[in-house]
PDB file of C-alpha atoms and ligand atoms in Angstrom:
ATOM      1  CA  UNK A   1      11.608 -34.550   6.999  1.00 98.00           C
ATOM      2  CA  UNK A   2      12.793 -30.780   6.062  1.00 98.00           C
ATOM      3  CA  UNK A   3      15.072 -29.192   8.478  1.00 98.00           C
ATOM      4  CA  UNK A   4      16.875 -25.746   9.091  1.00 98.00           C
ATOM      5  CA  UNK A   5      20.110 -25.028  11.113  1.00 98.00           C
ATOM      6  CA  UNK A   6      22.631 -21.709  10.756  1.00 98.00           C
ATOM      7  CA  UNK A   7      25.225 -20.051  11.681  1.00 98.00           C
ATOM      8  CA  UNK A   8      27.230 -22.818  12.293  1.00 98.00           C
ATOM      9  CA  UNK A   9      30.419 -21.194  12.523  1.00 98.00           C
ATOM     10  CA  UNK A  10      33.360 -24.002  12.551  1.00 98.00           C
ATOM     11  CA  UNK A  11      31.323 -25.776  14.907  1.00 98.00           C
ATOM     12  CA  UNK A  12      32.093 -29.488  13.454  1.00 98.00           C
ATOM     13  CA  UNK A  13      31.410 -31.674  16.784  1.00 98.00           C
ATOM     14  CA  UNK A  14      27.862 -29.406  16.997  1.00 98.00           C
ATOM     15  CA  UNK A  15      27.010 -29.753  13.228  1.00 98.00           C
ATOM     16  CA  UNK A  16      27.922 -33.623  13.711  1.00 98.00           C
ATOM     17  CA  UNK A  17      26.137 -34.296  16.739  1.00 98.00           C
ATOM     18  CA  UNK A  18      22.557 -32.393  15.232  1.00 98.00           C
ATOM     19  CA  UNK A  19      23.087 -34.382  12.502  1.00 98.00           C
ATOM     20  CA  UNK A  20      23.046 -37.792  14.666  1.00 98.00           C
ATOM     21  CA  UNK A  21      20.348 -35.890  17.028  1.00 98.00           C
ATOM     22  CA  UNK A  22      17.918 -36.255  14.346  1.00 98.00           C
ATOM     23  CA  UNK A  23      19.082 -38.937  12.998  1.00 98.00           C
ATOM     24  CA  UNK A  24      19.269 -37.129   9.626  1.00 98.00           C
ATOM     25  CA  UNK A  25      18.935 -39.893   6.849  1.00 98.00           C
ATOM     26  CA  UNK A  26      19.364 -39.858   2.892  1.00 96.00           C
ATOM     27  CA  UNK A  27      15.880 -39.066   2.700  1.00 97.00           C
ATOM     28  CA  UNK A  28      15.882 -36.400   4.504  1.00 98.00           C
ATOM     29  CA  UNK A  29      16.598 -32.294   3.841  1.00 98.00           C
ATOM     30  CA  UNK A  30      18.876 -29.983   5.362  1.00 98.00           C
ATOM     31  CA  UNK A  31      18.919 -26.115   4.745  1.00 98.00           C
ATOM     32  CA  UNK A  32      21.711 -24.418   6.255  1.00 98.00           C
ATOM     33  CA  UNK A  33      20.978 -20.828   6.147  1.00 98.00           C
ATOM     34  CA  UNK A  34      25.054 -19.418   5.821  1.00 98.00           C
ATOM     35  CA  UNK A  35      27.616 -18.237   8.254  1.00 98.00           C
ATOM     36  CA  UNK A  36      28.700 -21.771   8.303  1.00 98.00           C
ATOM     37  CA  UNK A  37      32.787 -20.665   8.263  1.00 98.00           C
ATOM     38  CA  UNK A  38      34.786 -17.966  10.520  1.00 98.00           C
ATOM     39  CA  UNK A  39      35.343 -17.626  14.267  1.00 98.00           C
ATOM     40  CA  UNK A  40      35.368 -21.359  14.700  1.00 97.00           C
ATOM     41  CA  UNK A  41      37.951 -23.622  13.748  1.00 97.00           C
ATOM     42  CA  UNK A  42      36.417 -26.353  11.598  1.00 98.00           C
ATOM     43  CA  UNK A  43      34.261 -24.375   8.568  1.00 98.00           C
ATOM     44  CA  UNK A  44      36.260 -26.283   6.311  1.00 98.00           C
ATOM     45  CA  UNK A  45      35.783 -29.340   7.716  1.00 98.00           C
ATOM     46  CA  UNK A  46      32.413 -28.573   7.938  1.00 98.00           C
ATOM     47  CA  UNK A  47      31.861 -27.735   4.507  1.00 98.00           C
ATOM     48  CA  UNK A  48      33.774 -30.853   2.547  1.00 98.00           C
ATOM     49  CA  UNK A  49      31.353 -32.972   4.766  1.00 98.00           C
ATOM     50  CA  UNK A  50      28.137 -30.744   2.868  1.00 98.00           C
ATOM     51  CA  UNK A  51      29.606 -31.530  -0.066  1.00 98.00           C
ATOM     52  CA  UNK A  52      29.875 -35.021   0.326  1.00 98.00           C
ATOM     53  CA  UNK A  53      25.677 -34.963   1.083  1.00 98.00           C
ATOM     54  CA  UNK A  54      23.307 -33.858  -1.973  1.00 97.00           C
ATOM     55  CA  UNK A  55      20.227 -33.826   0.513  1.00 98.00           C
ATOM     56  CA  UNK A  56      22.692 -30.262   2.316  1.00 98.00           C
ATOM     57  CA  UNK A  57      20.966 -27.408   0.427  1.00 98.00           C
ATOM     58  CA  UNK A  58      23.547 -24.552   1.528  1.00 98.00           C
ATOM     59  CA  UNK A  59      22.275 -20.778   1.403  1.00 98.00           C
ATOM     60  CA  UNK A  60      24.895 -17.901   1.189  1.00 98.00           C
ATOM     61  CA  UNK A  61      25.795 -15.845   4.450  1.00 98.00           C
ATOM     62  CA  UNK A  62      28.192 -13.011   4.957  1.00 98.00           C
ATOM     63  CA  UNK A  63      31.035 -14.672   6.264  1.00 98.00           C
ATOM     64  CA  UNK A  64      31.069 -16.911   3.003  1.00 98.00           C
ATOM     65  CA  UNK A  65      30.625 -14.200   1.162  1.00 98.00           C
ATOM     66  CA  UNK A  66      33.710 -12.880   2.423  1.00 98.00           C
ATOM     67  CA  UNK A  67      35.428 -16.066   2.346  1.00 98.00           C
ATOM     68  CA  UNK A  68      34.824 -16.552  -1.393  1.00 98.00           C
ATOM     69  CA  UNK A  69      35.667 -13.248  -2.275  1.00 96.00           C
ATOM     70  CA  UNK A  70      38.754 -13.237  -0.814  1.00 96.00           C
ATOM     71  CA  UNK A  71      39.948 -16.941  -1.627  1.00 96.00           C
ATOM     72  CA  UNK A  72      38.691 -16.701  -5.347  1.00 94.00           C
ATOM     73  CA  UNK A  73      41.370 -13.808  -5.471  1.00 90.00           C
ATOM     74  CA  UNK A  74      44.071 -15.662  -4.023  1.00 87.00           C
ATOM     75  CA  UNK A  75      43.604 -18.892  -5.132  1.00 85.00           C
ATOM     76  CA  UNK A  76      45.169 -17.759  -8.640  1.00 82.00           C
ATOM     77  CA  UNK A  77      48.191 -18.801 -10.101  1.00 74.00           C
ATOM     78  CA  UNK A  78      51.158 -16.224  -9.856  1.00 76.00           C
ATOM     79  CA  UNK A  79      51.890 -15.089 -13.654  1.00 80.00           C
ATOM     80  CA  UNK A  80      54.432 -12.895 -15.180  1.00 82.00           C
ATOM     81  CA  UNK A  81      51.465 -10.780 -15.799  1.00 83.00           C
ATOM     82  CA  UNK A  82      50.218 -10.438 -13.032  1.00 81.00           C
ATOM     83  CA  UNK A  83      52.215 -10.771 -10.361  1.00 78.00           C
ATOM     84  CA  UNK A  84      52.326  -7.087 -10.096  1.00 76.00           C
ATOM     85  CA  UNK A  85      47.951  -6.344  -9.952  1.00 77.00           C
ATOM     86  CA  UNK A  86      46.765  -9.490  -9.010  1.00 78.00           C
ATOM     87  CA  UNK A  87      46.080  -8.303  -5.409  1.00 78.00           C
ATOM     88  CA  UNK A  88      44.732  -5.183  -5.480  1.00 84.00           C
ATOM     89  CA  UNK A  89      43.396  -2.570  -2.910  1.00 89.00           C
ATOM     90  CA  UNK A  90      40.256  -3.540  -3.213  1.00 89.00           C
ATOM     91  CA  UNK A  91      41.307  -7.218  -2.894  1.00 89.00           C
ATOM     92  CA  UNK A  92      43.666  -6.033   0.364  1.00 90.00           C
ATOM     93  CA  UNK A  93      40.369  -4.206   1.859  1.00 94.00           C
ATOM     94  CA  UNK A  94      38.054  -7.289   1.715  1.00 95.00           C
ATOM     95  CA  UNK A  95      40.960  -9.163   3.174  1.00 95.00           C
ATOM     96  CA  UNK A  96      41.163  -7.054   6.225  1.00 96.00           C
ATOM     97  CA  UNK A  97      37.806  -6.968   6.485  1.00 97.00           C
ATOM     98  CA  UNK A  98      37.221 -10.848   6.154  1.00 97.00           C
ATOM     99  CA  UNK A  99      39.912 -11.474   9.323  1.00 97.00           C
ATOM    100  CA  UNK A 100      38.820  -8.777  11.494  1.00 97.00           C
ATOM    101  CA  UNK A 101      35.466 -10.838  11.277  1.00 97.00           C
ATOM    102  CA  UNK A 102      37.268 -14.018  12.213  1.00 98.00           C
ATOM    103  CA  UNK A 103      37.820 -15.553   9.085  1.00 98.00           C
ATOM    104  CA  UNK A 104      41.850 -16.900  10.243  1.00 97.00           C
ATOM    105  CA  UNK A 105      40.441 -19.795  11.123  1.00 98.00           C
ATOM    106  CA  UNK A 106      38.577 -20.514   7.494  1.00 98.00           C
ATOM    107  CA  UNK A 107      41.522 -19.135   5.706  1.00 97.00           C
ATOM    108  CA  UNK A 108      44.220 -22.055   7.525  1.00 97.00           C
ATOM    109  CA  UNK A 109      41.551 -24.580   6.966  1.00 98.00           C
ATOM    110  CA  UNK A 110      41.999 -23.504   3.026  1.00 97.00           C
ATOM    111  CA  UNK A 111      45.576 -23.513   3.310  1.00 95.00           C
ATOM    112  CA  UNK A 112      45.654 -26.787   4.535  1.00 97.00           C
ATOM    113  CA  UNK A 113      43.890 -28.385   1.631  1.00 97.00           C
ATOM    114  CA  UNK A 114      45.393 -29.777  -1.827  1.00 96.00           C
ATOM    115  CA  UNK A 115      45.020 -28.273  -5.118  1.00 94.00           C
ATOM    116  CA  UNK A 116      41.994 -30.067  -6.441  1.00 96.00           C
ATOM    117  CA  UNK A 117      40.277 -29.535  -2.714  1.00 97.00           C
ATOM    118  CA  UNK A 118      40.933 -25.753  -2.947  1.00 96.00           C
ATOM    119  CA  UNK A 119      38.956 -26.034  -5.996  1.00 96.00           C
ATOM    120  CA  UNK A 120      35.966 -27.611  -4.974  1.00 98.00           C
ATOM    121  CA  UNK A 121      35.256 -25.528  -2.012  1.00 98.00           C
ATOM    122  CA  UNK A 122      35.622 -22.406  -4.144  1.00 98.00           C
ATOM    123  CA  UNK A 123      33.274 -24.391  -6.559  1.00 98.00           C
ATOM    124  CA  UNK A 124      30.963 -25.169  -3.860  1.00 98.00           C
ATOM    125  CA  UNK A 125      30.673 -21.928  -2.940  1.00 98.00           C
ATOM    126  CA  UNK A 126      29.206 -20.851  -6.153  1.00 97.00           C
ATOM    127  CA  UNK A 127      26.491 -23.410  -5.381  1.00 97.00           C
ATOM    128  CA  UNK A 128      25.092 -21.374  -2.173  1.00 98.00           C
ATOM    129  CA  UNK A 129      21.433 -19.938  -3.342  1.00 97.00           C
ATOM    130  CA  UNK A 130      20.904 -16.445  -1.813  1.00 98.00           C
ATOM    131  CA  UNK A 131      17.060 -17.832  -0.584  1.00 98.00           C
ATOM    132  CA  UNK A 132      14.692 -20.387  -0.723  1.00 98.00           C
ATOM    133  CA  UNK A 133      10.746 -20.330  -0.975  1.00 97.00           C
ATOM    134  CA  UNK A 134       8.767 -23.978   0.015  1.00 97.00           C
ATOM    135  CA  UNK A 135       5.740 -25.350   1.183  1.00 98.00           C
ATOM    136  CA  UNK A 136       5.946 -27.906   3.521  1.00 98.00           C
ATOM    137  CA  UNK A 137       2.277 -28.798   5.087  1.00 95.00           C
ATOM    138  CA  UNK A 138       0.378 -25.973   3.772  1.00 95.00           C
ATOM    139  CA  UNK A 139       2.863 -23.456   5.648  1.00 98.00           C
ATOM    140  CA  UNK A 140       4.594 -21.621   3.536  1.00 98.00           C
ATOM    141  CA  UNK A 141       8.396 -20.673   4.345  1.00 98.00           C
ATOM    142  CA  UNK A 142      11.052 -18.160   3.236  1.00 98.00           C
ATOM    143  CA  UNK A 143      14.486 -18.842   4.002  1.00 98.00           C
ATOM    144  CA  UNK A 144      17.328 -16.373   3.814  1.00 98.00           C
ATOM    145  CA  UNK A 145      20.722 -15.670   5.871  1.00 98.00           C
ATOM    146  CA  UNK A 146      20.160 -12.179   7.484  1.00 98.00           C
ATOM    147  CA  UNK A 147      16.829 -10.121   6.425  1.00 97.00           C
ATOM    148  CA  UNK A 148      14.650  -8.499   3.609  1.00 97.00           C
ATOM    149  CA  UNK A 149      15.896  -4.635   3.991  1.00 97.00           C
ATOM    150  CA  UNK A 150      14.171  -2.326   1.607  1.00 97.00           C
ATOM    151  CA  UNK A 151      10.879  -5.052   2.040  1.00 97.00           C
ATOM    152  CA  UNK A 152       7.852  -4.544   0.099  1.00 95.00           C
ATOM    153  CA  UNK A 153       5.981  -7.662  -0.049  1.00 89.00           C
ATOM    154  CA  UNK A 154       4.963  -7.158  -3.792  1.00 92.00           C
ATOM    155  CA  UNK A 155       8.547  -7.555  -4.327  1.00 96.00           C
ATOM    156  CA  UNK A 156       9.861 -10.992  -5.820  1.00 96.00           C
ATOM    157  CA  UNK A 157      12.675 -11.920  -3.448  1.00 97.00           C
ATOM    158  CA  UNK A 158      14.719 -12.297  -7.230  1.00 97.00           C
ATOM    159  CA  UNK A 159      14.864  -8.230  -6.726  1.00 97.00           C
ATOM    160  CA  UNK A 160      16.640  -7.777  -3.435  1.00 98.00           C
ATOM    161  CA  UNK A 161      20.110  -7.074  -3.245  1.00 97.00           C
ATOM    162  CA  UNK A 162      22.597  -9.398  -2.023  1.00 97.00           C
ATOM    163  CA  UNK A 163      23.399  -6.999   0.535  1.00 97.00           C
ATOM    164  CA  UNK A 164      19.766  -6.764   1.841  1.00 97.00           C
ATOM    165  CA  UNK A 165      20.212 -10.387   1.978  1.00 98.00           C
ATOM    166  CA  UNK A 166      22.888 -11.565   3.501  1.00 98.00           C
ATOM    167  CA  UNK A 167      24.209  -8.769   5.424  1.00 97.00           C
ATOM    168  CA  UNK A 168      21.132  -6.823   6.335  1.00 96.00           C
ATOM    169  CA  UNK A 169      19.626  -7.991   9.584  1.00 97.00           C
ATOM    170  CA  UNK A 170      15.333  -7.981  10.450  1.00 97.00           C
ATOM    171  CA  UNK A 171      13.107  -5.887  12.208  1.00 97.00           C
ATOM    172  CA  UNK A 172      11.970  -8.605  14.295  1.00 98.00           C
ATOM    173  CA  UNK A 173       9.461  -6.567  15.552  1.00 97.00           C
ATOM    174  CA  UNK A 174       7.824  -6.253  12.408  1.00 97.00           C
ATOM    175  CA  UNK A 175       5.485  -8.816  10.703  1.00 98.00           C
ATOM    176  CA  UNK A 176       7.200  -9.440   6.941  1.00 97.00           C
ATOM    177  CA  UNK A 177       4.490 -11.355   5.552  1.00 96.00           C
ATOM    178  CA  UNK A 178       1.172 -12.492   6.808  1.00 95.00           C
ATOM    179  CA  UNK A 179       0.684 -15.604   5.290  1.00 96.00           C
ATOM    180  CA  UNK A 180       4.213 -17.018   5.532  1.00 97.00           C
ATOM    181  CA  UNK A 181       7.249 -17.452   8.006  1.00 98.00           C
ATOM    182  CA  UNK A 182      10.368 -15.934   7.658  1.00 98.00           C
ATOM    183  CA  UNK A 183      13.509 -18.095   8.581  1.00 98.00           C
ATOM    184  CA  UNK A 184      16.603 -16.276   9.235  1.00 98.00           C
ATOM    185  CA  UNK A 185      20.026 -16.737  10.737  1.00 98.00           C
ATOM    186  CA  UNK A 186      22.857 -14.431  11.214  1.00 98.00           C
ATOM    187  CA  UNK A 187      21.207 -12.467  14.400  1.00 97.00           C
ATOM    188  CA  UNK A 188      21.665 -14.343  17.510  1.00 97.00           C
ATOM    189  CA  UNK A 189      18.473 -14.919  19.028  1.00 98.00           C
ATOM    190  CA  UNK A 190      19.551 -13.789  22.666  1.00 97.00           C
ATOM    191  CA  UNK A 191      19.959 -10.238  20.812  1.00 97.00           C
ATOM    192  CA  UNK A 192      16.863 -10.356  19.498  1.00 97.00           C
ATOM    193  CA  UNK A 193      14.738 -11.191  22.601  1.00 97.00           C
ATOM    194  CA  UNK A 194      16.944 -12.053  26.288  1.00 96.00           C
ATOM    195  CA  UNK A 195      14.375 -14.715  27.242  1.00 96.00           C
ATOM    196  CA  UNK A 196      15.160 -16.684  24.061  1.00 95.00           C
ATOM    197  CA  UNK A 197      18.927 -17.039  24.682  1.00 96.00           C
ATOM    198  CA  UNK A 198      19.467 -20.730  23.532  1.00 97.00           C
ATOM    199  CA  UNK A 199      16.043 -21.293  21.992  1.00 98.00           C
ATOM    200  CA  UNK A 200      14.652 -20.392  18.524  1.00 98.00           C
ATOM    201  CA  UNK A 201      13.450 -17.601  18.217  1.00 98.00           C
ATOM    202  CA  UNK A 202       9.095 -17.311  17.068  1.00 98.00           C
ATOM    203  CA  UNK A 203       7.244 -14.568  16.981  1.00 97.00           C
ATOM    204  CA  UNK A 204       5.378 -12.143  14.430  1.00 98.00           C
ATOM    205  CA  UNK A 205       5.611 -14.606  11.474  1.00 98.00           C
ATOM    206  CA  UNK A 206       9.354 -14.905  11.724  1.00 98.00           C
ATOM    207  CA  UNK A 207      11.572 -17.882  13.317  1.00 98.00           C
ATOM    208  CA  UNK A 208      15.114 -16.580  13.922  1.00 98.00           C
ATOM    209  CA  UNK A 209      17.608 -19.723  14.343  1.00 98.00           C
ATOM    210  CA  UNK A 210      20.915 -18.838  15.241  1.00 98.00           C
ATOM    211  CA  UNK A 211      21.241 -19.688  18.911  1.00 98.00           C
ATOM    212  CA  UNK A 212      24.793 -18.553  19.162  1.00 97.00           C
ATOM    213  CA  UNK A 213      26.821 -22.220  18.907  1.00 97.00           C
ATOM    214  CA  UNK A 214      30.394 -20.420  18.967  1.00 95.00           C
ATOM    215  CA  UNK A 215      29.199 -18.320  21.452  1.00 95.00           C
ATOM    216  CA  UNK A 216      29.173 -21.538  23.521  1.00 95.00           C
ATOM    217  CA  UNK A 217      25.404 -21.084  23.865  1.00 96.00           C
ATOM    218  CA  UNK A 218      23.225 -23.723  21.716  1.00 97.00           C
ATOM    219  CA  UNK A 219      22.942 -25.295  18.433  1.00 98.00           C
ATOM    220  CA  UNK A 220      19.146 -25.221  17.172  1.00 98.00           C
ATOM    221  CA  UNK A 221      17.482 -26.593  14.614  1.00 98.00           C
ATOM    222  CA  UNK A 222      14.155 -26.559  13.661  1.00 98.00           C
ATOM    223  CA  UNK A 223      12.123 -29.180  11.531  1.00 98.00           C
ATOM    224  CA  UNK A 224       9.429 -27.387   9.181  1.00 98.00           C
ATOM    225  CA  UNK A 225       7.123 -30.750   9.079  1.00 98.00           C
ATOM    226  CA  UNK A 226       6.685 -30.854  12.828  1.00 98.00           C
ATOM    227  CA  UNK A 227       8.189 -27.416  14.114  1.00 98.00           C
ATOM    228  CA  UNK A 228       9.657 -29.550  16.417  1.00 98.00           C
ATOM    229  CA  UNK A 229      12.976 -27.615  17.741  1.00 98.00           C
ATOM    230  CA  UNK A 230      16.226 -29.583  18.561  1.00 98.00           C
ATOM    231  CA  UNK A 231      18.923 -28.813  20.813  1.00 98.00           C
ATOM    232  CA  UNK A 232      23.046 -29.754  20.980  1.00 97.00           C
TER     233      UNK A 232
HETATM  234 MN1   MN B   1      25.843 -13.553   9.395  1.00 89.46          MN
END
């Protein structure tokens, strides 16, 4: 079976207890559309269990966007030559901006690890697509952290910016594609629609996913074979 979760945010016990919900097995696949660090306190945790399962297809969201850009920076050894540049404004900004969007919790979790651990999760990250097209039953499926901005449907999904991507959000409102459903994360469903607080969001062609877990409302997860919709 094919499954989708998000915007897991540090959640471990939540992640873990999906996982065991539907009974998730080696022949199985996971997507897990981003935002899986920050706010929470286990991203780290979270991800060196993803790594440890091939059948985890991980697709980039802002908040490891930030995360990478930030610990890719740091995570260099202090030189004569560069001790003096090797943080720069730029590299101070993105900081800022990656802890002001909860990303302590992510960064201690980094801290914590050893050398060659530091290394894989920055390696891992590098991994992360930025979407995913697939057909599972004769539905197709696009799957991408936070929206299409600048849409035109002509458009191969190869010509969006990252930005558009990952930080832009949908017009939920709006029917994207008329043939095929638009997954999504990033925009917690009670924003999009009240009455869906806690459920998956599914209207106009598009099912939005993040229920809000670290806002202590639900984990969801959806299965594309069935469009069965689980609950932790
Ligand atoms: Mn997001």
């Amino acid at each position: 079976m094919i499954y989708v979760m998000s915007d897991l945010h540090g959640c471990f016990d939540k992640y873990q207890a999906m996982l065991e919900k539907i009974r998730f097995g080696k022949d199985d696949l996971m997507y897990i559309l981003g935002d899986i660090v920050d706010r929470g306190e286990d991203g780290i945790k979270i991800l060196l269990d993803m790594i440890k399962r091939p059948n985890i297809v991980p697709i980039l969201g802002n908040h490891e966007y930030m995360a990478y850009t930030v610990l890719e920076k740091m995570n260099v050894e202090i030189t004569q030559d560069n001790y003096d540049n090797h943080l720069d404004t730029v590299s101070l900004r993105n900081y800022d901006n990656w802890m002001f969007n909860g990303g302590e919790t992510t960064l201690n979790g980094f801290l914590s690890l050893n050398k060659a651990s530091r290394k894989r999760i920055l390696e891992y990250f590098e991994e992360f697509s930025l979407y995913e097209e697939l057909e599972v039953n004769n539905n197709s499926f696009v799957l991408v952290h936070g929206g299409l901005v600048n849409f035109d449907e002509n458009k191969p999904l190869s010509e969006y910016e990252l930005y558009d991507l990952v930080w832009g959000r949908c017009d939920y409102a709006r029917t994207y594609f008329k043939d095929k459903y638009l997954i999504t994360g990033h925009t917690p469903t009670a924003l999009i629609d009240e009455k869906c607080r806690g459920k998956i969001y599914k209207e106009n062609n598009h099912i939005a996913i993040d229920c809000g877990v670290v806002f202590n409302i639900a984990l969801g997860c959806i299965c594309l074979d069935t469009m069965e919709e689980f609950y932790v």
